[in-house]
XYZ file of C-alpha atoms in Angstrom:
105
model
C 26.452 28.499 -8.399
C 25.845 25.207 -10.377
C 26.446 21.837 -8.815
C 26.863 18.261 -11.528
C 24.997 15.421 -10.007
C 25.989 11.972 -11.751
C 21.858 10.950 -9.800
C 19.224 12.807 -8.071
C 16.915 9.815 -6.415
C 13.090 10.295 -5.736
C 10.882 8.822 -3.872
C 8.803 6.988 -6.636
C 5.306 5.926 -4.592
C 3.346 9.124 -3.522
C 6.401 11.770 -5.436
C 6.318 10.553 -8.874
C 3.007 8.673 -9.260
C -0.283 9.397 -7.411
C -0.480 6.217 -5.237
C -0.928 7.313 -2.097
C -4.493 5.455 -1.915
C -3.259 2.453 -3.616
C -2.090 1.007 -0.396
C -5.404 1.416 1.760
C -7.198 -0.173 -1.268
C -5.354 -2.892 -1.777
C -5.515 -4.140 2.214
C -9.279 -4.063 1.222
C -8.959 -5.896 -1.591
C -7.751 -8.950 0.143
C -10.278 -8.959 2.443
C -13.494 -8.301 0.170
C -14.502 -11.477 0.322
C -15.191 -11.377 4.178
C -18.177 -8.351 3.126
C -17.960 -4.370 2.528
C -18.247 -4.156 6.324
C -15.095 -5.707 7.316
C -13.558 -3.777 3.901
C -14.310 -0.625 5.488
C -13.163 -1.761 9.152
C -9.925 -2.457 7.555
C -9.538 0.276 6.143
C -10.190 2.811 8.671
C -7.471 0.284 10.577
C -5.128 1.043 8.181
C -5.810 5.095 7.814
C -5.456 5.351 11.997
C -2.477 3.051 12.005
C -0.335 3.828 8.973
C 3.566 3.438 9.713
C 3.032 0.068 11.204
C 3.911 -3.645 10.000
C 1.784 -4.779 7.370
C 2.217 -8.501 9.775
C 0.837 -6.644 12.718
C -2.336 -5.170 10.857
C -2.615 -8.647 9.352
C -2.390 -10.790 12.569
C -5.092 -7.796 14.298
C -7.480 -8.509 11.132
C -7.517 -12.379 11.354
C -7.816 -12.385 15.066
C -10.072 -9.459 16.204
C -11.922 -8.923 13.162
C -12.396 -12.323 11.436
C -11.816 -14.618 14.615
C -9.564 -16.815 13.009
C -6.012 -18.005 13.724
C -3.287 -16.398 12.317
C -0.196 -17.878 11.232
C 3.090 -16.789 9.877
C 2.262 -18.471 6.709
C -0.541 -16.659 6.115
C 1.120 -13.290 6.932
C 3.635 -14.444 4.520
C 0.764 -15.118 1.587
C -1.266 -11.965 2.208
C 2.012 -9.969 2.116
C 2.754 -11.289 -0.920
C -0.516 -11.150 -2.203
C -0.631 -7.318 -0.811
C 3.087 -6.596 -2.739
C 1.568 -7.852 -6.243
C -2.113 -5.655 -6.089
C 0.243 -2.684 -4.902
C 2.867 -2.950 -7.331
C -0.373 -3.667 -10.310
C -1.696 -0.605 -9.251
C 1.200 1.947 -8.624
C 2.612 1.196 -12.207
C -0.677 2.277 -13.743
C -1.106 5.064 -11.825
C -1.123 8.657 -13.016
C 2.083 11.162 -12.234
C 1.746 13.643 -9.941
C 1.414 17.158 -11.593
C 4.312 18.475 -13.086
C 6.534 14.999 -12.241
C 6.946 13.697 -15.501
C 7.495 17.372 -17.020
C 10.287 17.734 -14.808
C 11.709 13.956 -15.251
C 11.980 14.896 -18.974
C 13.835 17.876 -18.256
């Protein structure tokens, strides 16, 4: 038995593109300036905590890891800075075996 579909929707980041790293990377990335030890405290944060608000990672980095203050403002700039190296890199980023083959079908 056939069906017609007028859409079939995917999941684009981690279904269509292989991304799935992008994400820990880029929460690095805004931190590299702070040293590759913080870097890699962040993102072992982020690997045992994924499913959580980027603000509460954000807020536990600035306060626990760096000692500074955190502020809504700078949640708001680092998750905007976070959105733009994310989006960057998912666009460029390769399609997951056989994705793109079955897109053109």
């Amino acid at each position: 038995m056939y069906y017609r579909y007028d859409a079939i929707v995917f999941d684009f980041d981690g279904t269509l593109v292989s991304s799935n790293e992008i994400k820990t990377w880029a929460f690095g990335e805004l931190y590299k300036e702070h040293g590759e030890n913080i870097v890699q405290q962040i993102i072992s944060y982020n690997k045992e905590h994924e499913g959580i608000s980027r603000f509460v990672k954000f807020r536990y980095w600035h306060e626990d890891l760096l000692g500074q203050p955190y502020t809504k403002e700078i949640g708001k700039y680092l998750s905007n800075k976070y959105s733009q190296l994310v989006f960057d890199a998912v666009v460029q980023a390769p399609y997951v075996g056989g994705a793109l083959e079955f897109l053109i079908k």
